[in-house]
């Protein structure tokens, strides 16, 4: 596949849109985490604890995704297995919405699942395009994915800020 041929496939755009969406949510949550935890009446140490669990989840997600994708019998199955990334990210965001003074364990679960999906995503993003489109034009194809993801990470905090300003709360912005 050339870059233009890859751009013409729905598989390419599915992964690129997923990349932007995950970048937006992670970028937004990352910047607003302290304020979000404060609004949820969690201890001031909650963001640090969440990041500890993110750090535990990333390597486990990466290991799991590597073995999970390599066990796929073909590229179609491999692409289907990529649906695990937004599924875990969605569950992590639901845990974020459920965090509160009475339910602090959801903060740990949110951190772990966030780390897990980041690990899943990193391995998927670094391997799936080579599997789907070959390696000859991988640099220019992969560059679009990385650029879109980082653009999402950069815009996420702004969008969350606008949502918070309009809604007056973080609740509901992440689920």
PDB file of C-alpha atoms in Angstrom:
ATOM      1  CA  UNK A   1       0.000   0.000   0.000  1.00  0.00           C
ATOM      2  CA  UNK A   2       1.082   3.535  -0.693  1.00  0.00           C
ATOM      3  CA  UNK A   3       0.109   6.319   1.703  1.00  0.00           C
ATOM      4  CA  UNK A   4      -2.738   7.384  -0.586  1.00  0.00           C
ATOM      5  CA  UNK A   5      -4.005   3.807  -0.917  1.00  0.00           C
ATOM      6  CA  UNK A   6      -3.987   3.442   2.855  1.00  0.00           C
ATOM      7  CA  UNK A   7      -5.890   6.734   3.184  1.00  0.00           C
ATOM      8  CA  UNK A   8      -8.652   5.288   1.011  1.00  0.00           C
ATOM      9  CA  UNK A   9      -9.420   2.434   3.428  1.00  0.00           C
ATOM     10  CA  UNK A  10     -11.985   2.461   6.217  1.00  0.00           C
ATOM     11  CA  UNK A  11      -9.516   0.574   8.424  1.00  0.00           C
ATOM     12  CA  UNK A  12      -7.061   3.461   8.271  1.00  0.00           C
ATOM     13  CA  UNK A  13      -9.688   6.026   9.224  1.00  0.00           C
ATOM     14  CA  UNK A  14     -11.159   3.856  11.975  1.00  0.00           C
ATOM     15  CA  UNK A  15      -7.771   3.699  13.680  1.00  0.00           C
ATOM     16  CA  UNK A  16      -7.028   7.396  13.086  1.00  0.00           C
ATOM     17  CA  UNK A  17     -10.391   8.473  14.551  1.00  0.00           C
ATOM     18  CA  UNK A  18      -9.804   6.139  17.502  1.00  0.00           C
ATOM     19  CA  UNK A  19      -6.397   7.748  17.942  1.00  0.00           C
ATOM     20  CA  UNK A  20      -7.889  11.257  18.009  1.00  0.00           C
ATOM     21  CA  UNK A  21     -10.655  10.269  20.421  1.00  0.00           C
ATOM     22  CA  UNK A  22      -8.297   8.540  22.841  1.00  0.00           C
ATOM     23  CA  UNK A  23      -5.908  11.475  22.608  1.00  0.00           C
ATOM     24  CA  UNK A  24      -8.688  13.952  23.411  1.00  0.00           C
ATOM     25  CA  UNK A  25      -9.921  12.054  26.453  1.00  0.00           C
ATOM     26  CA  UNK A  26      -6.482  11.254  27.846  1.00  0.00           C
ATOM     27  CA  UNK A  27      -5.140  14.750  27.230  1.00  0.00           C
ATOM     28  CA  UNK A  28      -8.192  16.337  28.815  1.00  0.00           C
ATOM     29  CA  UNK A  29      -8.296  14.042  31.811  1.00  0.00           C
ATOM     30  CA  UNK A  30      -4.548  14.253  32.335  1.00  0.00           C
ATOM     31  CA  UNK A  31      -4.556  18.056  32.632  1.00  0.00           C
ATOM     32  CA  UNK A  32      -7.791  18.304  34.623  1.00  0.00           C
ATOM     33  CA  UNK A  33      -7.218  15.290  36.900  1.00  0.00           C
ATOM     34  CA  UNK A  34      -6.507  17.249  40.083  1.00  0.00           C
ATOM     35  CA  UNK A  35      -9.578  19.471  39.651  1.00  0.00           C
ATOM     36  CA  UNK A  36     -11.696  16.448  38.694  1.00  0.00           C
ATOM     37  CA  UNK A  37     -10.612  14.547  41.825  1.00  0.00           C
ATOM     38  CA  UNK A  38     -11.210  17.654  43.932  1.00  0.00           C
ATOM     39  CA  UNK A  39     -14.735  17.984  42.542  1.00  0.00           C
ATOM     40  CA  UNK A  40     -15.316  14.311  43.383  1.00  0.00           C
ATOM     41  CA  UNK A  41     -14.175  15.097  46.972  1.00  0.00           C
ATOM     42  CA  UNK A  42     -11.270  12.669  46.845  1.00  0.00           C
ATOM     43  CA  UNK A  43      -8.172  13.097  48.978  1.00  0.00           C
ATOM     44  CA  UNK A  44      -5.534  15.495  47.659  1.00  0.00           C
ATOM     45  CA  UNK A  45      -3.253  12.487  47.134  1.00  0.00           C
ATOM     46  CA  UNK A  46      -5.764  10.811  44.760  1.00  0.00           C
ATOM     47  CA  UNK A  47      -4.172  12.064  41.499  1.00  0.00           C
ATOM     48  CA  UNK A  48      -0.766  10.709  42.568  1.00  0.00           C
ATOM     49  CA  UNK A  49      -2.334   7.357  43.472  1.00  0.00           C
ATOM     50  CA  UNK A  50      -4.157   7.276  40.131  1.00  0.00           C
ATOM     51  CA  UNK A  51      -0.863   7.825  38.280  1.00  0.00           C
ATOM     52  CA  UNK A  52       0.732   4.958  40.239  1.00  0.00           C
ATOM     53  CA  UNK A  53      -2.017   2.681  38.961  1.00  0.00           C
ATOM     54  CA  UNK A  54      -1.626   4.080  35.433  1.00  0.00           C
ATOM     55  CA  UNK A  55       2.037   3.109  35.669  1.00  0.00           C
ATOM     56  CA  UNK A  56       1.107  -0.422  36.728  1.00  0.00           C
ATOM     57  CA  UNK A  57      -1.451  -0.810  33.954  1.00  0.00           C
ATOM     58  CA  UNK A  58       0.682   0.342  30.997  1.00  0.00           C
ATOM     59  CA  UNK A  59       3.184  -2.542  30.919  1.00  0.00           C
ATOM     60  CA  UNK A  60       0.468  -5.132  31.542  1.00  0.00           C
ATOM     61  CA  UNK A  61      -1.670  -3.699  28.735  1.00  0.00           C
ATOM     62  CA  UNK A  62       1.310  -3.628  26.392  1.00  0.00           C
ATOM     63  CA  UNK A  63       2.237  -7.246  27.141  1.00  0.00           C
ATOM     64  CA  UNK A  64      -1.352  -8.390  26.772  1.00  0.00           C
ATOM     65  CA  UNK A  65      -1.843  -6.569  23.463  1.00  0.00           C
ATOM     66  CA  UNK A  66       1.386  -7.901  22.010  1.00  0.00           C
ATOM     67  CA  UNK A  67       0.421 -11.511  22.687  1.00  0.00           C
ATOM     68  CA  UNK A  68      -3.243 -10.906  21.774  1.00  0.00           C
ATOM     69  CA  UNK A  69      -2.426  -9.398  18.372  1.00  0.00           C
ATOM     70  CA  UNK A  70       0.265 -11.956  17.563  1.00  0.00           C
ATOM     71  CA  UNK A  71      -2.202 -14.770  18.239  1.00  0.00           C
ATOM     72  CA  UNK A  72      -4.621 -13.433  15.612  1.00  0.00           C
ATOM     73  CA  UNK A  73      -4.781 -15.815  12.632  1.00  0.00           C
ATOM     74  CA  UNK A  74      -5.095 -13.025  10.029  1.00  0.00           C
ATOM     75  CA  UNK A  75      -5.200  -9.255   9.604  1.00  0.00           C
ATOM     76  CA  UNK A  76      -8.997  -9.089   9.753  1.00  0.00           C
ATOM     77  CA  UNK A  77      -8.977 -10.790  13.126  1.00  0.00           C
ATOM     78  CA  UNK A  78      -6.103  -8.570  14.233  1.00  0.00           C
ATOM     79  CA  UNK A  79      -8.099  -5.463  13.323  1.00  0.00           C
ATOM     80  CA  UNK A  80     -11.146  -6.777  15.220  1.00  0.00           C
ATOM     81  CA  UNK A  81      -8.949  -7.234  18.274  1.00  0.00           C
ATOM     82  CA  UNK A  82      -8.155  -3.520  18.144  1.00  0.00           C
ATOM     83  CA  UNK A  83     -11.717  -2.889  19.376  1.00  0.00           C
ATOM     84  CA  UNK A  84     -10.426  -3.865  22.816  1.00  0.00           C
ATOM     85  CA  UNK A  85      -8.663  -0.482  23.107  1.00  0.00           C
ATOM     86  CA  UNK A  86     -11.738   1.795  23.000  1.00  0.00           C
ATOM     87  CA  UNK A  87     -13.713  -0.751  25.046  1.00  0.00           C
ATOM     88  CA  UNK A  88     -11.219  -0.631  27.927  1.00  0.00           C
ATOM     89  CA  UNK A  89     -10.924   3.162  27.575  1.00  0.00           C
ATOM     90  CA  UNK A  90     -14.706   3.475  27.850  1.00  0.00           C
ATOM     91  CA  UNK A  91     -14.803   1.320  30.974  1.00  0.00           C
ATOM     92  CA  UNK A  92     -12.008   3.451  32.464  1.00  0.00           C
ATOM     93  CA  UNK A  93     -14.032   6.605  31.799  1.00  0.00           C
ATOM     94  CA  UNK A  94     -17.095   5.046  33.448  1.00  0.00           C
ATOM     95  CA  UNK A  95     -14.941   4.336  36.512  1.00  0.00           C
ATOM     96  CA  UNK A  96     -13.888   8.001  36.504  1.00  0.00           C
ATOM     97  CA  UNK A  97     -17.532   9.037  36.618  1.00  0.00           C
ATOM     98  CA  UNK A  98     -18.161   6.625  39.510  1.00  0.00           C
ATOM     99  CA  UNK A  99     -15.274   7.952  41.629  1.00  0.00           C
ATOM    100  CA  UNK A 100     -16.289   9.719  44.801  1.00  0.00           C
ATOM    101  CA  UNK A 101     -15.619  10.105  48.494  1.00  0.00           C
ATOM    102  CA  UNK A 102     -17.699   6.975  49.208  1.00  0.00           C
ATOM    103  CA  UNK A 103     -16.177   5.004  46.309  1.00  0.00           C
ATOM    104  CA  UNK A 104     -12.431   5.780  46.232  1.00  0.00           C
ATOM    105  CA  UNK A 105     -11.602   2.305  44.882  1.00  0.00           C
ATOM    106  CA  UNK A 106     -12.945   3.454  41.520  1.00  0.00           C
ATOM    107  CA  UNK A 107     -10.038   5.926  41.385  1.00  0.00           C
ATOM    108  CA  UNK A 108      -7.559   3.038  41.537  1.00  0.00           C
ATOM    109  CA  UNK A 109      -9.543   1.072  38.983  1.00  0.00           C
ATOM    110  CA  UNK A 110      -9.740   4.133  36.720  1.00  0.00           C
ATOM    111  CA  UNK A 111      -5.950   4.558  36.957  1.00  0.00           C
ATOM    112  CA  UNK A 112      -5.222   0.903  36.251  1.00  0.00           C
ATOM    113  CA  UNK A 113      -7.640   0.653  33.312  1.00  0.00           C
ATOM    114  CA  UNK A 114      -6.353   3.926  31.891  1.00  0.00           C
ATOM    115  CA  UNK A 115      -2.808   2.587  32.023  1.00  0.00           C
ATOM    116  CA  UNK A 116      -3.959  -0.726  30.582  1.00  0.00           C
ATOM    117  CA  UNK A 117      -5.620   0.931  27.584  1.00  0.00           C
ATOM    118  CA  UNK A 118      -2.583   3.145  27.027  1.00  0.00           C
ATOM    119  CA  UNK A 119      -0.414   0.007  26.921  1.00  0.00           C
ATOM    120  CA  UNK A 120      -2.882  -1.662  24.549  1.00  0.00           C
ATOM    121  CA  UNK A 121      -2.932   1.455  22.379  1.00  0.00           C
ATOM    122  CA  UNK A 122       0.838   1.875  22.212  1.00  0.00           C
ATOM    123  CA  UNK A 123       1.395  -1.657  20.952  1.00  0.00           C
ATOM    124  CA  UNK A 124      -1.563  -1.501  18.581  1.00  0.00           C
ATOM    125  CA  UNK A 125      -0.499   1.836  17.111  1.00  0.00           C
ATOM    126  CA  UNK A 126       3.060   0.670  16.579  1.00  0.00           C
ATOM    127  CA  UNK A 127       2.102  -2.597  14.852  1.00  0.00           C
ATOM    128  CA  UNK A 128      -1.327  -2.518  13.206  1.00  0.00           C
ATOM    129  CA  UNK A 129      -0.471  -0.374  10.182  1.00  0.00           C
ATOM    130  CA  UNK A 130       2.497  -2.574   9.307  1.00  0.00           C
ATOM    131  CA  UNK A 131       0.186  -5.595   9.446  1.00  0.00           C
ATOM    132  CA  UNK A 132      -2.543  -3.954   7.368  1.00  0.00           C
ATOM    133  CA  UNK A 133      -0.538  -1.932   4.848  1.00  0.00           C
ATOM    134  CA  UNK A 134       2.985  -3.357   4.801  1.00  0.00           C
ATOM    135  CA  UNK A 135       6.221  -1.591   5.641  1.00  0.00           C
ATOM    136  CA  UNK A 136       7.261   0.218   2.475  1.00  0.00           C
ATOM    137  CA  UNK A 137       5.337   3.443   3.226  1.00  0.00           C
ATOM    138  CA  UNK A 138       4.902   2.828   6.950  1.00  0.00           C
ATOM    139  CA  UNK A 139       6.639   6.063   8.010  1.00  0.00           C
ATOM    140  CA  UNK A 140       4.268   8.399   6.190  1.00  0.00           C
ATOM    141  CA  UNK A 141       1.214   6.318   7.128  1.00  0.00           C
ATOM    142  CA  UNK A 142       2.219   6.110  10.786  1.00  0.00           C
ATOM    143  CA  UNK A 143       3.058   9.838  10.861  1.00  0.00           C
ATOM    144  CA  UNK A 144      -0.614  10.691  10.281  1.00  0.00           C
ATOM    145  CA  UNK A 145      -1.660   8.478  13.192  1.00  0.00           C
ATOM    146  CA  UNK A 146       0.887  10.002  15.561  1.00  0.00           C
ATOM    147  CA  UNK A 147       0.087  13.569  14.477  1.00  0.00           C
ATOM    148  CA  UNK A 148      -3.656  13.072  14.935  1.00  0.00           C
ATOM    149  CA  UNK A 149      -3.182  11.443  18.348  1.00  0.00           C
ATOM    150  CA  UNK A 150      -0.929  14.239  19.586  1.00  0.00           C
ATOM    151  CA  UNK A 151      -3.288  16.864  18.178  1.00  0.00           C
ATOM    152  CA  UNK A 152      -6.044  15.180  20.203  1.00  0.00           C
ATOM    153  CA  UNK A 153      -3.902  15.224  23.335  1.00  0.00           C
ATOM    154  CA  UNK A 154      -3.233  18.936  22.776  1.00  0.00           C
ATOM    155  CA  UNK A 155      -6.917  19.812  22.169  1.00  0.00           C
ATOM    156  CA  UNK A 156      -8.377  17.603  24.917  1.00  0.00           C
ATOM    157  CA  UNK A 157      -7.635  19.988  27.803  1.00  0.00           C
ATOM    158  CA  UNK A 158      -9.212  22.895  25.932  1.00  0.00           C
ATOM    159  CA  UNK A 159     -12.372  20.915  25.112  1.00  0.00           C
ATOM    160  CA  UNK A 160     -12.710  19.710  28.697  1.00  0.00           C
ATOM    161  CA  UNK A 161     -12.244  23.295  29.884  1.00  0.00           C
ATOM    162  CA  UNK A 162     -14.998  24.503  27.547  1.00  0.00           C
ATOM    163  CA  UNK A 163     -17.278  21.657  28.680  1.00  0.00           C
ATOM    164  CA  UNK A 164     -16.611  22.481  32.323  1.00  0.00           C
ATOM    165  CA  UNK A 165     -17.275  26.172  31.722  1.00  0.00           C
ATOM    166  CA  UNK A 166     -20.581  25.424  29.982  1.00  0.00           C
ATOM    167  CA  UNK A 167     -21.732  22.691  32.351  1.00  0.00           C
ATOM    168  CA  UNK A 168     -20.221  23.990  35.596  1.00  0.00           C
ATOM    169  CA  UNK A 169     -18.886  20.557  36.539  1.00  0.00           C
ATOM    170  CA  UNK A 170     -16.684  17.752  35.274  1.00  0.00           C
ATOM    171  CA  UNK A 171     -19.325  15.106  35.967  1.00  0.00           C
ATOM    172  CA  UNK A 172     -20.643  13.747  32.685  1.00  0.00           C
ATOM    173  CA  UNK A 173     -17.778  15.051  30.559  1.00  0.00           C
ATOM    174  CA  UNK A 174     -15.833  11.786  30.576  1.00  0.00           C
ATOM    175  CA  UNK A 175     -18.535   9.151  30.139  1.00  0.00           C
TER     176      UNK A 175
END
